[in-house]
Coordinates of C-alpha atoms in Angstrom, one line a residue:
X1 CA 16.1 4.6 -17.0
X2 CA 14.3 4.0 -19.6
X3 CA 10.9 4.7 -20.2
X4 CA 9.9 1.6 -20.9
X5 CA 11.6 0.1 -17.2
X6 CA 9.9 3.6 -15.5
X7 CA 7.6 3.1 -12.5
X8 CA 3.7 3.6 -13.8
X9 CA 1.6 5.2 -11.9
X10 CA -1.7 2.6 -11.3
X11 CA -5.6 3.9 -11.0
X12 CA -6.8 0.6 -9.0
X13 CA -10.9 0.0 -8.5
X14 CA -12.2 -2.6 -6.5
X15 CA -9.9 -2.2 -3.9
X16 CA -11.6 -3.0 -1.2
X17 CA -13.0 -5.7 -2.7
X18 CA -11.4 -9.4 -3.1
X19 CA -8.6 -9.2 -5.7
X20 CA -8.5 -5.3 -6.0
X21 CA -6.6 -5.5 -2.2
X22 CA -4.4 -8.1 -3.5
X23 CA -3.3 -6.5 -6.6
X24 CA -2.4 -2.8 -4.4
X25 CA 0.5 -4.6 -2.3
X26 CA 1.5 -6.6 -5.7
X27 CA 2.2 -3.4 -8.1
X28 CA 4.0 -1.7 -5.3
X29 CA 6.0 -4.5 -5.2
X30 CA 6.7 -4.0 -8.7
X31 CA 8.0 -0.5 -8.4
X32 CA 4.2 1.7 -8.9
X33 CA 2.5 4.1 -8.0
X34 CA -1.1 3.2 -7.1
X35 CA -4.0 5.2 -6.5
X36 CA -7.1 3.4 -5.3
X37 CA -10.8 4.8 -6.0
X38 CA -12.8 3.5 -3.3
X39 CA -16.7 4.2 -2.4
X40 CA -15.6 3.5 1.5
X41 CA -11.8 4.5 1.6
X42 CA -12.4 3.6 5.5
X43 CA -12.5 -0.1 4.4
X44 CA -9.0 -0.2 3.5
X45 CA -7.2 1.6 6.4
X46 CA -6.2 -1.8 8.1
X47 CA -4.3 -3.0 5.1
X48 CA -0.4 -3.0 5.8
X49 CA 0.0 -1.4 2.6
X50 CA -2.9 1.6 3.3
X51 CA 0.1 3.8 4.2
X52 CA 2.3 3.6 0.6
X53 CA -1.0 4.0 -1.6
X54 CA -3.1 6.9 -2.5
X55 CA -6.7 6.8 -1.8
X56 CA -9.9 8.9 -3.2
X57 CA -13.3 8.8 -2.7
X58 CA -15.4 7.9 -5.9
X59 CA -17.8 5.5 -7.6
X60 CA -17.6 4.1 -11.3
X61 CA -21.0 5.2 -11.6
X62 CA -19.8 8.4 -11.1
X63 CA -18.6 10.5 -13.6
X64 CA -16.8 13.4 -12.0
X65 CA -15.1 10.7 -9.3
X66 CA -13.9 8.9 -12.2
X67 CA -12.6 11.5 -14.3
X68 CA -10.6 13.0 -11.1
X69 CA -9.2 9.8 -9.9
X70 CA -8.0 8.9 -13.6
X71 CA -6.1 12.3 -13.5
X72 CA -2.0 11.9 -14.1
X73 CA -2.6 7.9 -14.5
X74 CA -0.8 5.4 -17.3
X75 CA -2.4 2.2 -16.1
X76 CA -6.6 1.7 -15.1
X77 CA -7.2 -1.3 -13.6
X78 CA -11.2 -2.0 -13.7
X79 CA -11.7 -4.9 -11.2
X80 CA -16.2 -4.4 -10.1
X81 CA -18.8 -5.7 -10.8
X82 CA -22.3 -4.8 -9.9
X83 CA -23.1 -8.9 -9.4
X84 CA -25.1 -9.6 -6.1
X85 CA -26.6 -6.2 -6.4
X86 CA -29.8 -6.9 -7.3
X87 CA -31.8 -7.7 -11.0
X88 CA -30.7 -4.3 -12.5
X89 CA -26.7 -5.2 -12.2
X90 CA -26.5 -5.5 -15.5
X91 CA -27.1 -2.5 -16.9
X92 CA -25.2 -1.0 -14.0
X93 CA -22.2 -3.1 -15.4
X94 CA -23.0 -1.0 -18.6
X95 CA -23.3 2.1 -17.3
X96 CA -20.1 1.8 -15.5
X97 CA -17.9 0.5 -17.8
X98 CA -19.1 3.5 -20.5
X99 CA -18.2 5.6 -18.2
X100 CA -14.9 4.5 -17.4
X101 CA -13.7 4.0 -21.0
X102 CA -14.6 7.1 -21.8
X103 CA -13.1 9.1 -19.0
X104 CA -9.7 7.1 -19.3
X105 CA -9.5 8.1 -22.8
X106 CA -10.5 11.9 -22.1
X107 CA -7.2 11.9 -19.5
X108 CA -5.1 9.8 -21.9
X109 CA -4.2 6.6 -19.7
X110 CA -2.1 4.6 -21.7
X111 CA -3.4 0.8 -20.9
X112 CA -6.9 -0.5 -19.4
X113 CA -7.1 -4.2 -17.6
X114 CA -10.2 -5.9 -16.8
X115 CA -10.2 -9.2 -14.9
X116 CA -13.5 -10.6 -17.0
X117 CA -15.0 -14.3 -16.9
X118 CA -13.6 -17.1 -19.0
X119 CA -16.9 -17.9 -21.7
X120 CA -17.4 -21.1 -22.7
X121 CA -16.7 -22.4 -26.4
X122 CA -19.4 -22.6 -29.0
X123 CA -22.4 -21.0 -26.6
X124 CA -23.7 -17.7 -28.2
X125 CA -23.6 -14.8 -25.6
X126 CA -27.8 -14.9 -25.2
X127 CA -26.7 -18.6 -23.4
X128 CA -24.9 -17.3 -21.3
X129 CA -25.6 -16.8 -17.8
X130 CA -26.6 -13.4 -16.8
X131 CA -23.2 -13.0 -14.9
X132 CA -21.2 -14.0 -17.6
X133 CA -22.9 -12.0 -20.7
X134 CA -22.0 -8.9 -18.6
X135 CA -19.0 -9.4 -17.8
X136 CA -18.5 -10.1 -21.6
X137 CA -20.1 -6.9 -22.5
X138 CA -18.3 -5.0 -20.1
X139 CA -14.7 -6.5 -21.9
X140 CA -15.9 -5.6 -25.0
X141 CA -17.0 -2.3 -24.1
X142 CA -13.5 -1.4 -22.9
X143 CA -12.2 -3.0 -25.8
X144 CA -13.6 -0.6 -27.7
X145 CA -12.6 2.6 -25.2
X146 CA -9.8 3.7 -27.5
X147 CA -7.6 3.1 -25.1
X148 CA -5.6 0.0 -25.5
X149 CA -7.1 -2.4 -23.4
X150 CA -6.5 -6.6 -21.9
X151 CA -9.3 -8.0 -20.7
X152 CA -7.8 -11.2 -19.0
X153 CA -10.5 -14.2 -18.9
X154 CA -10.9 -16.5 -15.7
X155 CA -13.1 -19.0 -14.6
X156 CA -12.4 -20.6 -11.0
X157 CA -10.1 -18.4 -8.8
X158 CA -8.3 -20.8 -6.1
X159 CA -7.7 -18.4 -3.3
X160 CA -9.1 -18.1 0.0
X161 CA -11.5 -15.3 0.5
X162 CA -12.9 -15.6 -3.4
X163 CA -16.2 -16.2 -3.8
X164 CA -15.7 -19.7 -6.0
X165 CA -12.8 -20.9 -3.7
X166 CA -15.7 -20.2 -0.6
X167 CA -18.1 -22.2 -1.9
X168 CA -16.2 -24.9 -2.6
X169 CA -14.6 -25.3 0.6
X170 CA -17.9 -24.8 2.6
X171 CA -19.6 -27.5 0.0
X172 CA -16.6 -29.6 0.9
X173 CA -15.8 -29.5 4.7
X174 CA -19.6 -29.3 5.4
X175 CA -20.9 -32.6 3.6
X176 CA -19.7 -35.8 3.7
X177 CA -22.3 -37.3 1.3
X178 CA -23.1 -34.7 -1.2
X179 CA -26.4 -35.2 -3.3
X180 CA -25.5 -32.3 -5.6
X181 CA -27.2 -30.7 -9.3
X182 CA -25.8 -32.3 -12.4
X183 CA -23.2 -29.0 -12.9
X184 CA -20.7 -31.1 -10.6
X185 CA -19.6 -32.5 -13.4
X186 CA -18.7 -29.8 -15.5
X187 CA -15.3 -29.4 -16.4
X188 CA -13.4 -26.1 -15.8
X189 CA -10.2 -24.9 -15.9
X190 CA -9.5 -23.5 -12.6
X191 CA -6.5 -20.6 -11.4
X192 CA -4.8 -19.5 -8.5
X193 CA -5.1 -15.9 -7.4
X194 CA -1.1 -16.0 -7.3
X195 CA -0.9 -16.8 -11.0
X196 CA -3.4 -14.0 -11.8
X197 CA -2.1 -11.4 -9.5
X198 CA 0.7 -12.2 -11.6
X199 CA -1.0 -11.7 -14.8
X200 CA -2.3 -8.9 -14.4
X201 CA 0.5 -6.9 -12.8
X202 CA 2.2 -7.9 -16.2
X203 CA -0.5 -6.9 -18.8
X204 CA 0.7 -3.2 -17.0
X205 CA 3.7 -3.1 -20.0
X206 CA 2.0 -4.8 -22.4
X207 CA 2.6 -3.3 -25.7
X208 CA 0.7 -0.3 -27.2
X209 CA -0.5 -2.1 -29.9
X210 CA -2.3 -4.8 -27.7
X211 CA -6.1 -4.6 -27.9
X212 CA -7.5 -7.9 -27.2
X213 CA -9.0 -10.4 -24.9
X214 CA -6.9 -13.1 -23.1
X215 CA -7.8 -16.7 -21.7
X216 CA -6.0 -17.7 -18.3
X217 CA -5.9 -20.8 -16.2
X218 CA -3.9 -22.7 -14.8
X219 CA -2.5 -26.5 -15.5
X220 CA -5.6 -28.6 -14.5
X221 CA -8.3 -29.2 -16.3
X222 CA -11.2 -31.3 -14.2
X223 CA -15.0 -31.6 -12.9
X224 CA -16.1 -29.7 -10.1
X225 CA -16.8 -32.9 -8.2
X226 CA -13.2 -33.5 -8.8
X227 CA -12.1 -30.1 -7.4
X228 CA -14.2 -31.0 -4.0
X229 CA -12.4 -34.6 -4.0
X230 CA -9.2 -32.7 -4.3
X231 CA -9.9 -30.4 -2.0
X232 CA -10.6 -33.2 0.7
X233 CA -7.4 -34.6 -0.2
X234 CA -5.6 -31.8 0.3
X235 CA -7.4 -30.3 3.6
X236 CA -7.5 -34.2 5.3
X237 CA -11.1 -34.8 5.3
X238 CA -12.2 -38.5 4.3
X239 CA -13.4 -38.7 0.6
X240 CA -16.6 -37.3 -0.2
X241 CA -19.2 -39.5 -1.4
X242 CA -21.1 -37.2 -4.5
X243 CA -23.8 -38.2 -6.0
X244 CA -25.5 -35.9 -9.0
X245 CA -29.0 -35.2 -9.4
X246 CA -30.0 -33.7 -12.3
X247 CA -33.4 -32.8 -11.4
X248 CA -31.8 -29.7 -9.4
X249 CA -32.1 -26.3 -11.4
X250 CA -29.8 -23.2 -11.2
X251 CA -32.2 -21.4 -8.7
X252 CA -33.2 -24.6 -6.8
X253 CA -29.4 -25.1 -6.4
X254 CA -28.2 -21.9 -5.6
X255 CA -30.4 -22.2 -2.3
X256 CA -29.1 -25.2 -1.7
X257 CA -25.5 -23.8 -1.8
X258 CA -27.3 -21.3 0.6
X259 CA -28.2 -23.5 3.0
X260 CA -24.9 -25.4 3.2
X261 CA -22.4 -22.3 3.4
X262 CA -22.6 -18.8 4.4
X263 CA -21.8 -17.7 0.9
X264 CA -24.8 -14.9 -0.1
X265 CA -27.5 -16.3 -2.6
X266 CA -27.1 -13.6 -4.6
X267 CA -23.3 -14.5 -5.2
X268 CA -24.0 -18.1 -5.4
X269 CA -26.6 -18.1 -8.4
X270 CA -25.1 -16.3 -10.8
X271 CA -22.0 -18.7 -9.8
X272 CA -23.9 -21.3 -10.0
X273 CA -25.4 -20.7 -13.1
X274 CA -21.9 -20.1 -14.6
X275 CA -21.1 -23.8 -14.3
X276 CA -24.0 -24.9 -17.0
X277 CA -21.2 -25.0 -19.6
X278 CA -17.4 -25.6 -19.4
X279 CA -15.0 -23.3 -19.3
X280 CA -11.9 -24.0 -20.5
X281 CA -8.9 -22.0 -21.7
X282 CA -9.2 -22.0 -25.9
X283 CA -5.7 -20.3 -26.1
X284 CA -2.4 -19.3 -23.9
X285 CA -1.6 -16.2 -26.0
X286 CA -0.8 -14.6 -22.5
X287 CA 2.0 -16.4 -22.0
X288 CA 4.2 -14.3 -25.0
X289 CA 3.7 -11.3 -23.3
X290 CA 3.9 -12.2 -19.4
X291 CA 6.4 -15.2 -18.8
X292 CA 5.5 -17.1 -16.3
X293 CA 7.4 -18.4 -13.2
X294 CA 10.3 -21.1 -14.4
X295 CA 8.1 -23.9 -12.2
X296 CA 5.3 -22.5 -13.9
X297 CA 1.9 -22.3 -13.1
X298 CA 0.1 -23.3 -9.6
X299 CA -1.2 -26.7 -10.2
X300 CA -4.7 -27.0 -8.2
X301 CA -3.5 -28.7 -5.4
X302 CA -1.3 -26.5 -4.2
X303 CA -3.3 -23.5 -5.0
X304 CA -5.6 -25.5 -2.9
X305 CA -3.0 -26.0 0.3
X306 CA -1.6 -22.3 -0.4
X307 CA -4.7 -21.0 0.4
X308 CA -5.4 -23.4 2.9
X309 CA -1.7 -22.5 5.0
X310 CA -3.4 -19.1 7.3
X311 CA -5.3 -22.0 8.8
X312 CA -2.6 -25.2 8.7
X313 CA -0.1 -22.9 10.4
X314 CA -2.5 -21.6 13.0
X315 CA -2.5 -17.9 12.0
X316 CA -6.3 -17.8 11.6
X317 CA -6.2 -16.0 15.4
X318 CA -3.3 -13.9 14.1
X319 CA -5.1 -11.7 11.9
X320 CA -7.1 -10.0 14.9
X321 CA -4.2 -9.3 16.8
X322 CA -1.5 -7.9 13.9
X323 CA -2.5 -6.6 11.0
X324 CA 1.1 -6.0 9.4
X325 CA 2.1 -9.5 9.4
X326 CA 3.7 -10.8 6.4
X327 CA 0.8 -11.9 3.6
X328 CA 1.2 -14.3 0.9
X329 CA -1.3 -13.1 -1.8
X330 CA -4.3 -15.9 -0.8
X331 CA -4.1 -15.2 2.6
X332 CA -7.1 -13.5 3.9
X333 CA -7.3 -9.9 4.5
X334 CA -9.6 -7.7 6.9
X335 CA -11.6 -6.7 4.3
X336 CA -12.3 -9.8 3.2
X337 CA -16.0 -10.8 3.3
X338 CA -17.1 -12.6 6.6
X339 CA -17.8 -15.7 5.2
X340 CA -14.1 -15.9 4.0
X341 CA -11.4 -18.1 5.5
X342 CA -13.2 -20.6 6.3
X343 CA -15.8 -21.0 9.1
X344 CA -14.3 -19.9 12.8
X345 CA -16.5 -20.3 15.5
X346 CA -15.8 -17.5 18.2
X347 CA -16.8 -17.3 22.0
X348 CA -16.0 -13.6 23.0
X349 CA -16.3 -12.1 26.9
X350 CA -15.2 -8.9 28.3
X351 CA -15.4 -7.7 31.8
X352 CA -14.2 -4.5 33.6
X353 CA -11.9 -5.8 36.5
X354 CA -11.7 -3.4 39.5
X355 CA -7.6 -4.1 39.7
X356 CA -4.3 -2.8 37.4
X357 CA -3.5 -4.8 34.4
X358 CA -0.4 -5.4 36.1
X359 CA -2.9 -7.3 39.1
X360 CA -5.2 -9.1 36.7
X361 CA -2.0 -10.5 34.7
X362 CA -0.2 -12.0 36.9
X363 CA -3.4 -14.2 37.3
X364 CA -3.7 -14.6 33.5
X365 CA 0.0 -15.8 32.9
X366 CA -0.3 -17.9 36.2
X367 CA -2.9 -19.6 34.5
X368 CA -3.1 -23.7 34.6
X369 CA -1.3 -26.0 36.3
X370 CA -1.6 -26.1 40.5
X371 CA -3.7 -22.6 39.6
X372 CA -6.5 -24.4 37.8
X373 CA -8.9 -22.5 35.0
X374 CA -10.8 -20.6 37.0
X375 CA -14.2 -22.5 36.0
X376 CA -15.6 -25.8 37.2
X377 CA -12.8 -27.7 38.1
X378 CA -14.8 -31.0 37.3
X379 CA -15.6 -30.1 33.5
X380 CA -11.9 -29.4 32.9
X381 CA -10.8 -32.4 34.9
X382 CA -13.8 -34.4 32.9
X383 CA -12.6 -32.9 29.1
X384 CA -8.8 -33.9 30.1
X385 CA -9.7 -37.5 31.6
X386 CA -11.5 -37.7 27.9
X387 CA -8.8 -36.6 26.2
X388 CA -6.4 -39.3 28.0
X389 CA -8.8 -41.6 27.1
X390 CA -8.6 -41.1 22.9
X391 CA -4.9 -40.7 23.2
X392 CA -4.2 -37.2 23.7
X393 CA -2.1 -35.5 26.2
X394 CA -4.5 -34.6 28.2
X395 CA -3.8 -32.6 31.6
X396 CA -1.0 -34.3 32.9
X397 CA 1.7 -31.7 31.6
X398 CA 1.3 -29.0 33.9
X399 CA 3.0 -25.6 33.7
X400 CA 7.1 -25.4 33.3
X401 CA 7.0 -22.7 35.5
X402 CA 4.3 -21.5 38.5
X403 CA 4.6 -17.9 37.3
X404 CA 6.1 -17.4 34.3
X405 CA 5.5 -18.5 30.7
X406 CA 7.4 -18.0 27.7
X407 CA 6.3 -19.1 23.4
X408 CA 6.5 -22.7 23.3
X409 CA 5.3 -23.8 26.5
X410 CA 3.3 -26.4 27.6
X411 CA 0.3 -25.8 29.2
X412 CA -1.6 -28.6 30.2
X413 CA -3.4 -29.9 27.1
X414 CA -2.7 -26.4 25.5
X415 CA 0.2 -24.6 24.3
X416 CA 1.4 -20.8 24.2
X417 CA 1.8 -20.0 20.8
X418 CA 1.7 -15.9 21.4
X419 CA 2.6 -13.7 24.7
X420 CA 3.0 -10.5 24.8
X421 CA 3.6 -9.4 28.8
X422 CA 1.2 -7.6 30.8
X423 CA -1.0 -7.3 27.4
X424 CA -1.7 -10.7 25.4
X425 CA -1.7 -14.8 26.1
X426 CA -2.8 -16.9 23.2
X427 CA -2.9 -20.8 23.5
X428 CA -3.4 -23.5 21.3
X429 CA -5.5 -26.6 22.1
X430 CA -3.4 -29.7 21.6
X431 CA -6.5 -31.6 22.9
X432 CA -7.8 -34.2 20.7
X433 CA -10.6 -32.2 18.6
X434 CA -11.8 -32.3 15.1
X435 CA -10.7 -29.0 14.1
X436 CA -8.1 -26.5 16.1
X437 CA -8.8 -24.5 18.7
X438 CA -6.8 -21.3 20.6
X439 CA -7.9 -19.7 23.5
X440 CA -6.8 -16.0 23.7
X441 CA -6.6 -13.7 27.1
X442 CA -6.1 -10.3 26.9
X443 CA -5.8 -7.1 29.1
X444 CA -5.9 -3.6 28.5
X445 CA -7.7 -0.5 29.8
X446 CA -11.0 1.1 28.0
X447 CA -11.7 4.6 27.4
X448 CA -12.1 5.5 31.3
X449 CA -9.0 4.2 32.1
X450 CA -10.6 0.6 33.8
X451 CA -9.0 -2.5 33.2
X452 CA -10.3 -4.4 31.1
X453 CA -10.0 -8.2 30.7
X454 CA -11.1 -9.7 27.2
X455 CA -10.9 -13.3 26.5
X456 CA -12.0 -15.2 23.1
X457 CA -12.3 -19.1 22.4
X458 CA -11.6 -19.6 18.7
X459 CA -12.5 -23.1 16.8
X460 CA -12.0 -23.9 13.3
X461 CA -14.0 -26.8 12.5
X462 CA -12.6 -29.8 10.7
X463 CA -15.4 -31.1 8.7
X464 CA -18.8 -32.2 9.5
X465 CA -17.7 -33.8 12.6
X466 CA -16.1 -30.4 14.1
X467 CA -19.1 -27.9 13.4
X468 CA -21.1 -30.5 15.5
X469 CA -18.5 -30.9 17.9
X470 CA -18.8 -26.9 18.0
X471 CA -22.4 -27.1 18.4
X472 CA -22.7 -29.9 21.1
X473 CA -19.9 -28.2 23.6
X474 CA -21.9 -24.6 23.3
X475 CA -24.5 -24.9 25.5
X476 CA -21.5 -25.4 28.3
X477 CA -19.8 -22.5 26.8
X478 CA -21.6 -19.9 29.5
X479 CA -20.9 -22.0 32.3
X480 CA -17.1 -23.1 31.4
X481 CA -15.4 -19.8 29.7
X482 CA -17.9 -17.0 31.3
X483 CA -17.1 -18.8 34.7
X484 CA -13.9 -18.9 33.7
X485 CA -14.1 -14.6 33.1
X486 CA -16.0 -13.5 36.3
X487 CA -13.4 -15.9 38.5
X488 CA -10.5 -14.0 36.5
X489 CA -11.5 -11.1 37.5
X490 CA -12.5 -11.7 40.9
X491 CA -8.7 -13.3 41.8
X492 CA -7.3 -10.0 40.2
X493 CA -9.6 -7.8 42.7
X494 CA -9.0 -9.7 45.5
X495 CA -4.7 -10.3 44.8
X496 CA -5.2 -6.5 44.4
X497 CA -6.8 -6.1 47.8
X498 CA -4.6 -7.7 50.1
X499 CA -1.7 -5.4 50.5
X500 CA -4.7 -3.3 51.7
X501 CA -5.7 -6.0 54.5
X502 CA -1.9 -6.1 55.4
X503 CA -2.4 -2.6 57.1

């Protein structure tokens, strides 16, 4: 082997955070080591990779942290930023990145790469927004580290669970008429997190004599307004009506993002206020030193459905229940912020069931059918007469079997997508809704030893017309699924309780 084809060993920061946990997973692919320098090395224990990576406790800010975890490494890969941290993150951007230039070239790592933001053409840096000009000066002061360094340049990342991607989906799904700031028609050159994951596992053998900044994107170049269009298009939803306003400033709209989607002001203005000016690749230097795939890059829209699939294939409820299912790269991870993925509406209950979990699951799998749903029969007999009525299957399919239910079944208007015997029952509504809906029923015993019974109604709204859908049905939710828990229960205690009468 040659040392060039050797496997590097990888410092990874950020790795709790957004693209850092994607990368981890992608370089071990690739035959690295990585070590990951996290502030909360807690955060990262339900990864599936958190068993083939190294993890230490540390800070950028830190000195001694850094100059530890940089100990025996050929590749640093700086991926924070201080943004959303308050007025002073600038200078803490500074601070950081002096300190980890200096320590990588103190224990002679061979390559730096910095994911930085794509500037736009012509602006001077004192334009810039304050989110921007840092990351700029944090690029150039690891440029100038000593160390060989690529900085690789990005404006919109297409991939669910970043920040940009968030905000445009919330934007989209939740406003059917947008009256929106003049930015919307900025043009930008959008990417997908698969085609930078790729990128910047690359710049890891870049050559030694490689100092220098890189712009990436990918093959579109078009508006915001004409991302959210697309992103209609691609998701279902009718076409949004948009209609600018140019009397909306940066701070004026970055509360208005607020107000429409769960992404965090202080994420959303410096975002916002990166859109002023376009940002579009001036170069594709990148691509002599990485090839990229022979389709090549991820054109928009199917960055857009890629990221989209966790919910299209209905494993939104998986990631609660296994966290080592296979990932594709935009796929959501645990760490993900809460607002990512997507908005999912969830109706949990829990009760302590005075039977074995073998009792209370022969009630759950007996579930439906001549057996009912153990809540106010005239409600579920009213919702399936409804559902007849628009066309859907309503509850006229009853149960295959009285007892016994296997993946695939027909359950009334649901269907099992997930069992796992005497422990899990997942079903998916294929009731006529504006979004999609599983219901999930689960036993298991608590730290005593009880029996537990847990059971969680899950809705991904579709649009404006599911989060009201959502909304409207919730004040029913208390009488409908926590009826539907206490009469669980009580049929396990009281199936339990009859061999005991038999006496």
């Amino acid at each position: 082997m040659t040392d060039e084809d050797r496997p590097l060993r990888c410092l990874v920061t950020g790795a709790t955070g957004y693209l850092g946990g994607r990368l981890v997973p992608e370089l071990l692919a690739a035959g690295h080591s990585v070590r990951c320098l996290a502030r909360s090395p807690g955060k990262l224990r339900d990864h599936p990779w958190a068993g083939r990576a190294e993890t230490v406790r540390g800070d950028v800010t830190d000195e001694v942290s850094v100059r530890a975890a940089m100990e025996g490494m050929d590749v640093a890969y700086y991926l924070v930023h201080a943004l959303g941290t308050g007025r002073g993150f600038e200078e803490t951007d500074r601070r950081a990145a002096g300190i980890f230039a200096e320590q990588a070239r103190a224990a002679g790592v061979r390559r730096i790469v910095y994911l930085g933001g794509l500037t736009p053409s012509g602006v001077s840096e004192h334009e810039l927004s304050p989110h921007l000009r840092s990351r700029t000066e944090v690029g150039r002061i690891l440029l100038a580290s000593g160390v060989p360094t690529a900085v690789l340049r990005a404006a919109v990342i297409i991939g669910s669970g970043s920040a940009s991607f968030e905000m445009l989906r919330y934007l989209t799904e939740r406003l059917p008429v947008m009256v929106t700031p003049s930015w919307v028609r900025t043009r930008i050159q959008p990417i997908a997190v698969r085609d930078v994951l790729r990128l910047l596992v690359g710049c890891a053998r870049l050559p030694y004599d490689v100092n220098r900044a890189f712009d990436i994107g990918g093959p579109d170049i078009l508006t915001y307004q004409d991302m959210m269009r697309r992103y209609a298009a691609v998701a279902g939803l009718p076409r949004r009506v948009i209609l600018p306003v140019p009397l909306l400033t940066p701070r004026l709209s970055s509360l208005w993002v607020g107000l429409v989607t769960p992404v965090p002001g202080a994420l959303a203005r410096p975002l916002v206020e990166s859109l002023k000016h376009e940002v579009i690749c001036t170069e594709r230097d990148i691509d002599r030193y990485v090839p990229g795939p022979p389709e090549g890059p991820l054109t928009l829209d199917r960055a857009i459905r890629l990221a989209l699939r966790r919910v299209q294939d209905a494993d939104v409820a998986t990631r609660w229940s296994s966290a080592s299912a296979p990932r594709a790269p935009s796929d959501p991870l645990p760490t993900d912020p809460d607002w990512a993925g997507g908005s999912l509406y969830t109706d949990h209950r829990e009760r302590t069931v005075a039977a074995s979990p073998q009792a209370l699951w022969r009630v759950v799998e007996a579930i439906g059918g001549e057996h009912g749903w153990y809540s106010s029969p005239l409600a579920w007999s009213l919702r399936g007469w409804l559902d007849t009525l628009v066309g859907g299957v309503g509850l006229r399919r009853g149960r295959r079997d009285a007892t016994r239910l296997r993946v695939g079944d027909s359950l009334d208007f649901w269907r099992v997508e997930e069992i796992e015997p005497g422990r899990l029952l997942r079903l998916r509504a294929e009731m006529r809704l504006p979004g999609l809906a599983w219901l999930e029923m689960a036993v298991a015993r608590d730290a005593e030893g009880r029996t537990v019974y847990r059971q969680r109604a899950l809705f991904h709204p579709h649009g404006l017309a599911g989060h009201a859908y959502w909304w409207g049905v919730a004040p029913f939710h208390a009488a409908v699924f926590g009826g539907m828990t206490r009469n669980i229960a009580a049929a396990a205690e009281s199936a339990a309780e009859e061999p005991v009468r038999a006496h």
